[in-house]
Amino acid sequence: MPITITMPRLSDTMEEGTILKWQVQVGDDVAAGDHLADVETDKATMELQAFDDGKVARLAVDEGKTVPVGEVICILAGEGESVEDAAKAEVGGGEQPAAATSGEATTEAAPEASESQAPAATAEPAAGGGQARPQGGGGGGRLRVSPLARKLAEERDVDLGGIDGSGPGGRIIKRDVLAAAEGKTRQGGGGSASPQAAPAAAPSTGAIQLEARTIELSSMRKTIARRLVESKATIPHFTVTVAIDMSPLMALRKTLNDQLESQGIKLSVNDFITRAAALACTRHPLVNASWSDGSIEVHGSVNVGIAVALPEERGGGLVVPVIRDVQNLGLRTISEQTRELAKQARGPGLKAEQMADGTITLSNLGMLGVEHFEAIINPPQAAILAIGAALEKPVVRDGEIVVGHEMTVTMSADHRVVDGAIAAEYLQTFKQMLENPASLLV
């Protein structure tokens, strides 16, 4: 009996998904746990995995096509069944899906993948740089190529079969194709255009040549853009800024890290900030709240979201992994969870549940040297803290000017939930904790 695979619901807000790339072809044998396709949702790009054994009989959805949750996207031939017979099966929605997602995002989210590729149900590879399998050696294994890298290879007439991928698992990504194209240009061969059609060389005056282009947004980037516009348009933002003397914390951090070095533990300034933000919420619970249809929902736990910037090869943008129950966590646990979540976000990707249920968010551009900025609230939360750099600067202590570390923090708050006085009181508590960092150790 044919096994139908439908578009799964990968998040509570997902209504449709886009097949960015099929990792299998008609006729391939698959086993439970095999990576079938890269699926882009409104929140992330996920790996679709099989949880049943079979042989691919039909790929019902082309690469780049967006379909609603529940629609059949693939049919597998079951044990003892021919591919031809299984391929003729009706593809109505609502079947029990034969696949699950690993919760891991692909190494490269590619907005360009929204353009249609060759029909996915075809067993023949696409022409040129879009082939799905190498035609030469290598045992005939599938070529792992990100959608963006595939598109660039087609545009630059680069043979993907001759490239060693530098991405995870040998995956060919953008930089690999660009390097191959640059090497091809230097060698002066391989281009199909005539010498007369080649663009003129850049002037020798050192002029900078820029590339004009239009970037199609991925589903995730569209969701980010929509939520940010909704946040600014529907939430009455106001901001409050405070300057914090970080010298005591910097000294304590150095002492602790010296003692913990033998255990391989290194606490960051952000770890102290995360704990202080959570503990301050326990004293000012309206900051740890949300506006909900004319009422205020005060949360019973402090779940801190940490904004993480994604690299360009992952499509850019921000994701916000969440550390739960931070009010009950020590610095060491906060440090371990933060590092692991950031590593997952920039690497294989986060599961949807790892980005859910945040009650307050930290956005730290201080590590990039930014002294002051204002952040947009991440709805339905009522507050976000914009963390600036802890910079050495002249400060006044006991009537004398000395060199100290000062950090600027700006809270953006939802005025329907947080009054100006509450925001100021919260920041004063937050400031006192960081300026007396021993309080964060108990």
Short mmCIF file of C-alpha atoms in Angstrom, two decimals:
data_model
loop_
_atom_site.label_atom_id
_atom_site.label_comp_id
_atom_site.label_asym_id
_atom_site.label_seq_id
_atom_site.Cartn_x
_atom_site.Cartn_y
_atom_site.Cartn_z
CA MET A 1 0.00 0.00 0.00
CA PRO A 2 1.40 3.45 -0.88
CA ILE A 3 2.71 5.59 1.99
CA THR A 4 1.69 9.24 1.71
CA ILE A 5 3.74 12.07 3.19
CA THR A 6 1.91 15.33 3.83
CA MET A 7 3.15 18.83 4.63
CA PRO A 8 3.47 18.73 8.45
CA ARG A 9 2.52 21.54 10.83
CA LEU A 10 5.87 22.56 12.30
CA SER A 11 4.74 25.45 14.50
CA ASP A 12 1.54 26.69 16.09
CA THR A 13 1.29 29.50 13.51
CA MET A 14 2.26 27.52 10.41
CA GLU A 15 -0.42 27.35 7.73
CA GLU A 16 1.78 26.46 4.74
CA GLY A 17 5.31 25.36 3.92
CA THR A 18 7.71 25.69 1.00
CA ILE A 19 9.75 22.80 -0.40
CA LEU A 20 13.14 24.45 -0.77
CA LYS A 21 15.03 21.35 -1.87
CA TRP A 22 14.28 17.67 -2.33
CA GLN A 23 17.08 15.51 -0.99
CA VAL A 24 15.70 12.37 -2.70
CA GLN A 25 14.64 11.39 -6.21
CA VAL A 26 12.07 9.02 -7.62
CA GLY A 27 13.34 5.47 -7.23
CA ASP A 28 15.48 6.17 -4.14
CA ASP A 29 15.22 3.80 -1.20
CA VAL A 30 14.57 5.63 2.07
CA ALA A 31 14.63 4.44 5.66
CA ALA A 32 13.15 5.92 8.80
CA GLY A 33 15.20 8.97 9.78
CA ASP A 34 16.44 9.77 6.25
CA HIS A 35 16.47 13.44 5.23
CA LEU A 36 13.79 13.83 2.55
CA ALA A 37 13.56 17.57 1.96
CA ASP A 38 14.31 21.05 3.28
CA VAL A 39 11.03 22.75 4.25
CA GLU A 40 10.76 26.47 4.93
CA THR A 41 8.13 27.51 7.46
CA ASP A 42 7.14 30.94 8.74
CA LYS A 43 9.77 30.60 11.50
CA ALA A 44 12.67 28.49 10.26
CA THR A 45 13.96 26.09 7.61
CA MET A 46 13.58 22.53 8.81
CA GLU A 47 14.70 19.09 7.69
CA LEU A 48 11.82 16.78 6.78
CA GLN A 49 12.68 13.23 7.81
CA ALA A 50 11.00 9.94 6.98
CA PHE A 51 9.75 7.75 9.80
CA ASP A 52 8.87 4.80 7.57
CA ASP A 53 10.80 2.68 5.08
CA GLY A 54 9.94 2.67 1.39
CA LYS A 55 10.95 3.68 -2.11
CA VAL A 56 10.24 7.15 -3.52
CA ALA A 57 7.44 6.73 -6.07
CA ARG A 58 6.34 10.30 -6.62
CA LEU A 59 7.39 13.81 -5.61
CA ALA A 60 4.04 15.57 -5.74
CA VAL A 61 5.35 19.11 -5.13
CA ASP A 62 8.02 20.93 -7.14
CA GLU A 63 10.94 22.65 -5.43
CA GLY A 64 10.09 26.24 -4.61
CA LYS A 65 6.36 25.56 -4.37
CA THR A 66 4.38 26.54 -1.29
CA VAL A 67 1.55 24.24 -0.21
CA PRO A 68 -0.84 24.22 2.77
CA VAL A 69 -0.37 22.02 5.80
CA GLY A 70 -1.86 18.57 5.20
CA GLU A 71 -1.35 18.47 1.43
CA VAL A 72 0.39 15.38 0.08
CA ILE A 73 3.94 16.21 -1.02
CA CYS A 74 5.45 12.76 -1.57
CA ILE A 75 4.40 9.12 -2.06
CA LEU A 76 6.51 6.12 -1.08
CA ALA A 77 6.04 2.61 -2.38
CA GLY A 78 5.60 0.16 0.48
CA GLU A 79 7.22 -3.24 0.84
CA GLY A 80 6.57 -5.44 -2.20
CA GLU A 81 4.89 -2.63 -4.13
CA SER A 82 6.15 -1.27 -7.45
CA VAL A 83 7.07 2.38 -7.84
CA GLU A 84 4.81 2.63 -10.88
CA ASP A 85 1.71 1.40 -9.01
CA ALA A 86 2.37 3.59 -5.97
CA ALA A 87 2.90 6.66 -8.16
CA LYS A 88 -0.67 6.33 -9.45
CA ALA A 89 -2.15 6.69 -5.97
CA GLU A 90 -4.56 9.53 -5.35
CA VAL A 91 -2.97 12.44 -3.46
CA GLY A 92 -5.79 13.84 -1.35
CA GLY A 93 -4.89 15.72 1.85
CA GLY A 94 -5.44 14.63 5.42
CA GLU A 95 -3.53 11.34 5.22
CA GLN A 96 -1.35 10.16 8.08
CA PRO A 97 2.05 11.68 7.29
CA ALA A 98 4.95 9.27 6.89
CA ALA A 99 7.57 11.81 7.77
CA ALA A 100 8.61 13.97 10.67
CA THR A 101 10.93 16.91 11.07
CA SER A 102 14.15 16.66 12.97
CA GLY A 103 13.69 20.21 14.22
CA GLU A 104 17.04 21.13 12.69
CA ALA A 105 17.25 24.00 10.25
CA THR A 106 19.34 23.64 7.13
CA THR A 107 22.72 25.29 6.95
CA GLU A 108 21.51 27.86 4.44
CA ALA A 109 18.10 29.45 4.18
CA ALA A 110 17.81 30.65 0.59
CA PRO A 111 15.23 33.24 -0.40
CA GLU A 112 16.03 32.56 -4.05
CA ALA A 113 14.69 29.02 -3.68
CA SER A 114 11.18 30.36 -4.20
CA GLU A 115 11.69 30.18 -7.95
CA SER A 116 10.50 26.95 -9.52
CA GLN A 117 13.09 24.33 -10.31
CA ALA A 118 12.81 21.34 -12.59
CA PRO A 119 9.81 19.12 -11.78
CA ALA A 120 10.68 17.34 -8.55
CA ALA A 121 8.97 14.10 -9.60
CA THR A 122 11.32 13.65 -12.49
CA ALA A 123 14.08 11.11 -12.10
CA GLU A 124 16.38 12.95 -14.48
CA PRO A 125 18.65 15.68 -13.05
CA ALA A 126 18.16 19.29 -14.05
CA ALA A 127 20.55 20.65 -16.64
CA GLY A 128 23.69 22.62 -15.91
CA GLY A 129 24.42 23.71 -12.34
CA GLY A 130 21.06 22.42 -11.14
CA GLN A 131 21.84 18.71 -11.29
CA ALA A 132 20.78 16.73 -8.26
CA ARG A 133 23.45 14.02 -8.64
CA PRO A 134 27.02 14.15 -9.89
CA GLN A 135 27.43 12.56 -13.28
CA GLY A 136 31.01 11.57 -12.73
CA GLY A 137 32.69 9.60 -9.93
CA GLY A 138 32.00 9.60 -6.25
CA GLY A 139 29.92 6.42 -6.34
CA GLY A 140 26.85 8.21 -7.69
CA GLY A 141 25.91 9.68 -4.28
CA ARG A 142 23.64 12.71 -4.03
CA LEU A 143 25.26 16.10 -4.29
CA ARG A 144 24.43 18.21 -1.21
CA VAL A 145 23.89 21.78 -2.42
CA SER A 146 22.06 24.68 -0.80
CA PRO A 147 19.34 26.31 -2.95
CA LEU A 148 21.23 29.62 -3.07
CA ALA A 149 24.46 27.91 -4.12
CA ARG A 150 22.61 26.00 -6.84
CA LYS A 151 21.12 29.20 -8.24
CA LEU A 152 24.50 30.97 -8.22
CA ALA A 153 26.09 27.98 -9.99
CA GLU A 154 23.48 28.18 -12.74
CA GLU A 155 23.97 31.93 -13.16
CA ARG A 156 27.76 31.63 -13.32
CA ASP A 157 27.91 28.37 -15.33
CA VAL A 158 29.82 26.60 -12.55
CA ASP A 159 29.98 22.78 -12.52
CA LEU A 160 28.86 21.71 -9.03
CA GLY A 161 30.34 18.26 -9.54
CA GLY A 162 33.86 19.69 -9.32
CA ILE A 163 33.36 21.54 -6.02
CA ASP A 164 34.20 20.26 -2.55
CA GLY A 165 31.58 21.70 -0.19
CA SER A 166 32.72 23.51 2.94
CA GLY A 167 29.34 23.42 4.68
CA PRO A 168 28.25 20.84 7.27
CA GLY A 169 28.40 17.31 5.89
CA GLY A 170 30.22 18.51 2.77
CA ARG A 171 27.27 20.65 1.69
CA ILE A 172 28.11 23.11 -1.11
CA ILE A 173 27.17 26.63 -0.03
CA LYS A 174 27.38 30.12 -1.45
CA ARG A 175 31.03 30.81 -0.74
CA ASP A 176 32.09 27.57 -2.44
CA VAL A 177 30.37 28.53 -5.69
CA LEU A 178 31.70 32.09 -5.60
CA ALA A 179 35.24 30.80 -5.05
CA ALA A 180 34.89 28.37 -7.94
CA ALA A 181 33.51 31.10 -10.19
CA GLU A 182 36.37 33.44 -9.26
CA GLY A 183 38.96 30.74 -10.00
CA LYS A 184 37.31 30.04 -13.35
CA THR A 185 37.44 33.72 -14.28
CA ARG A 186 41.13 33.99 -13.36
CA GLN A 187 41.94 30.98 -15.51
CA GLY A 188 40.09 32.61 -18.38
CA GLY A 189 38.07 29.59 -19.39
CA GLY A 190 34.71 27.91 -19.21
CA GLY A 191 32.50 30.90 -19.96
CA SER A 192 29.98 30.57 -22.74
CA ALA A 193 30.02 34.27 -23.59
CA SER A 194 32.34 35.55 -26.30
CA PRO A 195 35.23 37.84 -25.40
CA GLN A 196 33.35 40.74 -27.02
CA ALA A 197 30.38 40.17 -24.70
CA ALA A 198 32.49 40.25 -21.52
CA PRO A 199 32.01 43.30 -19.30
CA ALA A 200 34.72 45.92 -19.33
CA ALA A 201 37.35 45.60 -16.62
CA ALA A 202 37.10 47.91 -13.67
CA PRO A 203 39.13 51.08 -14.09
CA SER A 204 42.59 51.00 -12.57
CA THR A 205 41.78 54.05 -10.44
CA GLY A 206 40.62 51.82 -7.59
CA ALA A 207 36.91 52.42 -8.24
CA ILE A 208 34.62 50.11 -6.27
CA GLN A 209 32.16 48.06 -8.30
CA LEU A 210 28.88 47.23 -6.52
CA GLU A 211 26.31 44.64 -7.53
CA ALA A 212 22.74 45.83 -7.97
CA ARG A 213 20.29 43.07 -7.10
CA THR A 214 16.85 42.30 -5.73
CA ILE A 215 16.61 39.89 -2.81
CA GLU A 216 13.45 37.81 -2.62
CA LEU A 217 12.45 37.28 1.00
CA SER A 218 12.17 33.82 2.50
CA SER A 219 9.03 32.90 4.42
CA MET A 220 10.92 33.41 7.68
CA ARG A 221 12.16 36.88 6.67
CA LYS A 222 8.64 37.81 5.56
CA THR A 223 7.33 36.73 8.96
CA ILE A 224 10.02 38.73 10.76
CA ALA A 225 9.20 41.82 8.68
CA ARG A 226 5.45 41.45 9.25
CA ARG A 227 5.84 40.99 13.02
CA LEU A 228 8.15 44.01 13.34
CA VAL A 229 5.75 46.24 11.40
CA GLU A 230 2.84 44.99 13.50
CA SER A 231 4.85 45.60 16.68
CA LYS A 232 5.64 49.23 15.85
CA ALA A 233 2.17 49.88 14.45
CA THR A 234 0.10 48.30 17.22
CA ILE A 235 2.24 48.55 20.37
CA PRO A 236 2.70 52.00 21.99
CA HIS A 237 6.48 51.85 22.47
CA PHE A 238 8.33 54.11 24.88
CA THR A 239 11.97 53.91 25.90
CA VAL A 240 13.91 54.46 29.12
CA THR A 241 17.72 54.49 29.29
CA VAL A 242 20.06 53.96 32.22
CA ALA A 243 23.88 54.01 32.54
CA ILE A 244 25.41 51.24 34.65
CA ASP A 245 28.84 51.12 36.32
CA MET A 246 30.16 47.73 35.20
CA SER A 247 33.57 47.89 36.91
CA PRO A 248 32.55 45.73 39.92
CA LEU A 249 31.00 43.13 37.63
CA MET A 250 34.03 43.04 35.33
CA ALA A 251 36.28 42.43 38.34
CA LEU A 252 34.05 39.68 39.75
CA ARG A 253 33.74 38.02 36.34
CA LYS A 254 37.53 37.90 35.99
CA THR A 255 37.90 36.33 39.43
CA LEU A 256 35.23 33.71 38.74
CA ASN A 257 36.59 32.84 35.31
CA ASP A 258 40.09 32.41 36.71
CA GLN A 259 38.70 29.96 39.26
CA LEU A 260 36.52 28.13 36.71
CA GLU A 261 39.10 27.94 33.93
CA SER A 262 40.21 24.43 34.93
CA GLN A 263 36.59 23.27 34.47
CA GLY A 264 36.36 24.76 30.98
CA ILE A 265 33.76 27.32 32.05
CA LYS A 266 33.87 30.96 30.98
CA LEU A 267 31.09 33.28 32.07
CA SER A 268 30.19 36.12 29.72
CA VAL A 269 28.95 39.58 30.66
CA ASN A 270 25.68 38.60 28.98
CA ASP A 271 25.23 35.73 31.45
CA PHE A 272 25.18 38.20 34.35
CA ILE A 273 22.83 40.50 32.42
CA THR A 274 20.44 37.61 31.70
CA ARG A 275 20.23 36.62 35.36
CA ALA A 276 19.83 40.24 36.51
CA ALA A 277 17.05 40.83 33.96
CA ALA A 278 15.16 37.76 35.22
CA LEU A 279 15.60 38.51 38.93
CA ALA A 280 14.49 42.11 38.39
CA CYS A 281 11.31 40.74 36.76
CA THR A 282 10.47 38.86 39.96
CA ARG A 283 10.39 42.20 41.80
CA HIS A 284 8.53 44.04 39.01
CA PRO A 285 6.19 41.41 37.54
CA LEU A 286 4.39 43.79 35.17
CA VAL A 287 7.56 43.91 33.07
CA ASN A 288 7.24 40.13 32.73
CA ALA A 289 3.73 40.37 31.28
CA SER A 290 1.77 40.62 28.03
CA TRP A 291 -1.20 42.61 26.72
CA SER A 292 -4.05 40.23 25.89
CA ASP A 293 -7.31 41.56 24.40
CA GLY A 294 -7.96 44.28 26.93
CA SER A 295 -6.33 42.52 29.88
CA ILE A 296 -2.81 42.04 31.19
CA GLU A 297 -1.41 38.53 31.50
CA VAL A 298 1.31 38.35 34.15
CA HIS A 299 3.51 35.31 33.58
CA GLY A 300 4.43 32.86 36.34
CA SER A 301 7.94 32.23 35.01
CA VAL A 302 10.65 34.41 33.50
CA ASN A 303 11.57 33.01 30.08
CA VAL A 304 14.32 35.16 28.59
CA GLY A 305 14.71 35.36 24.82
CA ILE A 306 18.24 36.00 23.52
CA ALA A 307 18.29 37.63 20.08
CA VAL A 308 20.78 35.84 17.79
CA ALA A 309 21.79 37.17 14.37
CA LEU A 310 21.94 34.51 11.66
CA PRO A 311 24.86 34.47 9.19
CA GLU A 312 24.31 35.49 5.57
CA GLU A 313 24.52 31.91 4.32
CA ARG A 314 21.54 31.11 6.57
CA GLY A 315 19.54 33.92 4.98
CA GLY A 316 20.34 36.52 7.65
CA GLY A 317 17.75 37.89 10.03
CA LEU A 318 17.25 37.22 13.71
CA VAL A 319 15.99 34.31 15.74
CA VAL A 320 15.22 34.43 19.45
CA PRO A 321 15.95 31.21 21.36
CA VAL A 322 14.40 31.15 24.82
CA ILE A 323 15.89 30.12 28.17
CA ARG A 324 13.10 29.07 30.52
CA ASP A 325 12.70 29.65 34.27
CA VAL A 326 15.78 31.88 34.36
CA GLN A 327 14.80 33.20 37.80
CA ASN A 328 15.70 29.74 39.15
CA LEU A 329 18.94 29.21 37.19
CA GLY A 330 22.50 29.94 38.29
CA LEU A 331 25.10 31.70 36.17
CA ARG A 332 26.77 28.46 35.12
CA THR A 333 23.54 26.94 33.80
CA ILE A 334 22.58 30.18 32.05
CA SER A 335 25.99 30.26 30.38
CA GLU A 336 25.74 26.64 29.21
CA GLN A 337 22.21 27.02 27.84
CA THR A 338 22.95 30.32 26.11
CA ARG A 339 26.02 28.97 24.34
CA GLU A 340 24.24 25.80 23.24
CA LEU A 341 21.19 27.66 21.90
CA ALA A 342 23.34 30.20 20.04
CA LYS A 343 25.40 27.36 18.55
CA GLN A 344 22.27 25.57 17.38
CA ALA A 345 20.78 28.78 15.98
CA ARG A 346 23.83 29.54 13.84
CA GLY A 347 24.46 25.90 12.93
CA PRO A 348 21.91 23.15 12.45
CA GLY A 349 19.03 25.34 13.59
CA LEU A 350 16.52 25.58 16.41
CA LYS A 351 13.38 23.61 17.07
CA ALA A 352 10.17 25.61 17.10
CA GLU A 353 9.66 24.93 20.81
CA GLN A 354 13.10 26.40 21.55
CA MET A 355 11.85 29.78 20.32
CA ALA A 356 8.45 29.72 22.03
CA ASP A 357 7.02 31.15 25.26
CA GLY A 358 9.48 34.02 25.79
CA THR A 359 8.34 36.65 28.29
CA ILE A 360 11.12 39.26 27.91
CA THR A 361 13.91 39.62 25.33
CA LEU A 362 17.54 40.78 25.44
CA SER A 363 19.16 42.26 22.33
CA ASN A 364 22.89 42.73 22.84
CA LEU A 365 24.78 44.75 20.23
CA GLY A 366 27.36 45.77 22.81
CA MET A 367 29.53 42.84 21.76
CA LEU A 368 29.78 44.56 18.36
CA GLY A 369 30.84 47.85 19.93
CA VAL A 370 27.45 49.59 19.72
CA GLU A 371 27.12 52.02 22.61
CA HIS A 372 23.40 52.80 22.47
CA PHE A 373 20.37 51.69 20.45
CA GLU A 374 16.64 51.06 20.78
CA ALA A 375 15.07 47.67 20.07
CA ILE A 376 11.59 46.76 18.82
CA ILE A 377 9.38 44.78 21.20
CA ASN A 378 8.94 41.11 20.38
CA PRO A 379 5.15 40.62 20.71
CA PRO A 380 3.29 39.57 22.76
CA GLN A 381 5.98 40.51 25.28
CA ALA A 382 5.80 43.86 27.04
CA ALA A 383 9.52 44.72 27.14
CA ILE A 384 12.88 44.26 25.45
CA LEU A 385 16.29 45.39 26.73
CA ALA A 386 18.81 46.86 24.27
CA ILE A 387 22.26 46.19 25.72
CA GLY A 388 25.12 48.49 24.74
CA ALA A 389 28.87 47.98 25.10
CA ALA A 390 30.62 48.13 28.46
CA LEU A 391 33.19 50.76 27.53
CA GLU A 392 36.12 52.19 29.45
CA LYS A 393 35.45 55.86 30.07
CA PRO A 394 36.01 58.56 32.71
CA VAL A 395 33.59 58.20 35.63
CA VAL A 396 33.23 60.12 38.90
CA ARG A 397 33.78 58.14 42.10
CA ASP A 398 33.99 59.75 45.53
CA GLY A 399 34.37 63.15 43.89
CA GLU A 400 37.28 62.08 41.70
CA ILE A 401 37.47 61.27 37.99
CA VAL A 402 38.75 57.75 37.38
CA VAL A 403 38.63 55.24 34.52
CA GLY A 404 35.73 52.79 34.77
CA HIS A 405 33.50 50.58 32.67
CA GLU A 406 30.10 52.02 31.86
CA MET A 407 27.27 50.31 29.96
CA THR A 408 24.09 51.84 28.58
CA VAL A 409 20.87 49.82 28.64
CA THR A 410 17.64 50.98 27.00
CA MET A 411 14.29 49.38 27.71
CA SER A 412 11.54 49.54 25.08
CA ALA A 413 8.22 48.91 26.83
CA ASP A 414 4.56 48.49 25.92
CA HIS A 415 2.84 51.47 27.55
CA ARG A 416 -0.44 49.55 27.80
CA VAL A 417 1.25 47.20 30.28
CA VAL A 418 4.24 49.06 31.72
CA ASP A 419 3.96 52.62 33.05
CA GLY A 420 6.96 54.94 32.92
CA ALA A 421 7.47 54.72 36.68
CA ILE A 422 7.43 50.91 36.59
CA ALA A 423 10.01 50.89 33.78
CA ALA A 424 12.23 53.27 35.75
CA GLU A 425 11.91 51.17 38.92
CA TYR A 426 12.71 47.98 37.02
CA LEU A 427 15.83 49.52 35.49
CA GLN A 428 16.96 50.80 38.88
CA THR A 429 16.69 47.28 40.31
CA PHE A 430 18.47 45.88 37.27
CA LYS A 431 21.22 48.52 37.65
CA GLN A 432 21.68 47.83 41.36
CA MET A 433 22.09 44.10 40.74
CA LEU A 434 24.77 44.61 38.09
CA GLU A 435 26.60 47.23 40.14
CA ASN A 436 26.52 44.84 43.13
CA PRO A 437 27.09 41.59 41.22
CA ALA A 438 27.64 39.40 44.30
CA SER A 439 23.85 39.47 44.66
CA LEU A 440 23.64 37.46 41.43
CA LEU A 441 25.59 34.58 42.94
CA VAL A 442 22.88 33.67 45.47
#
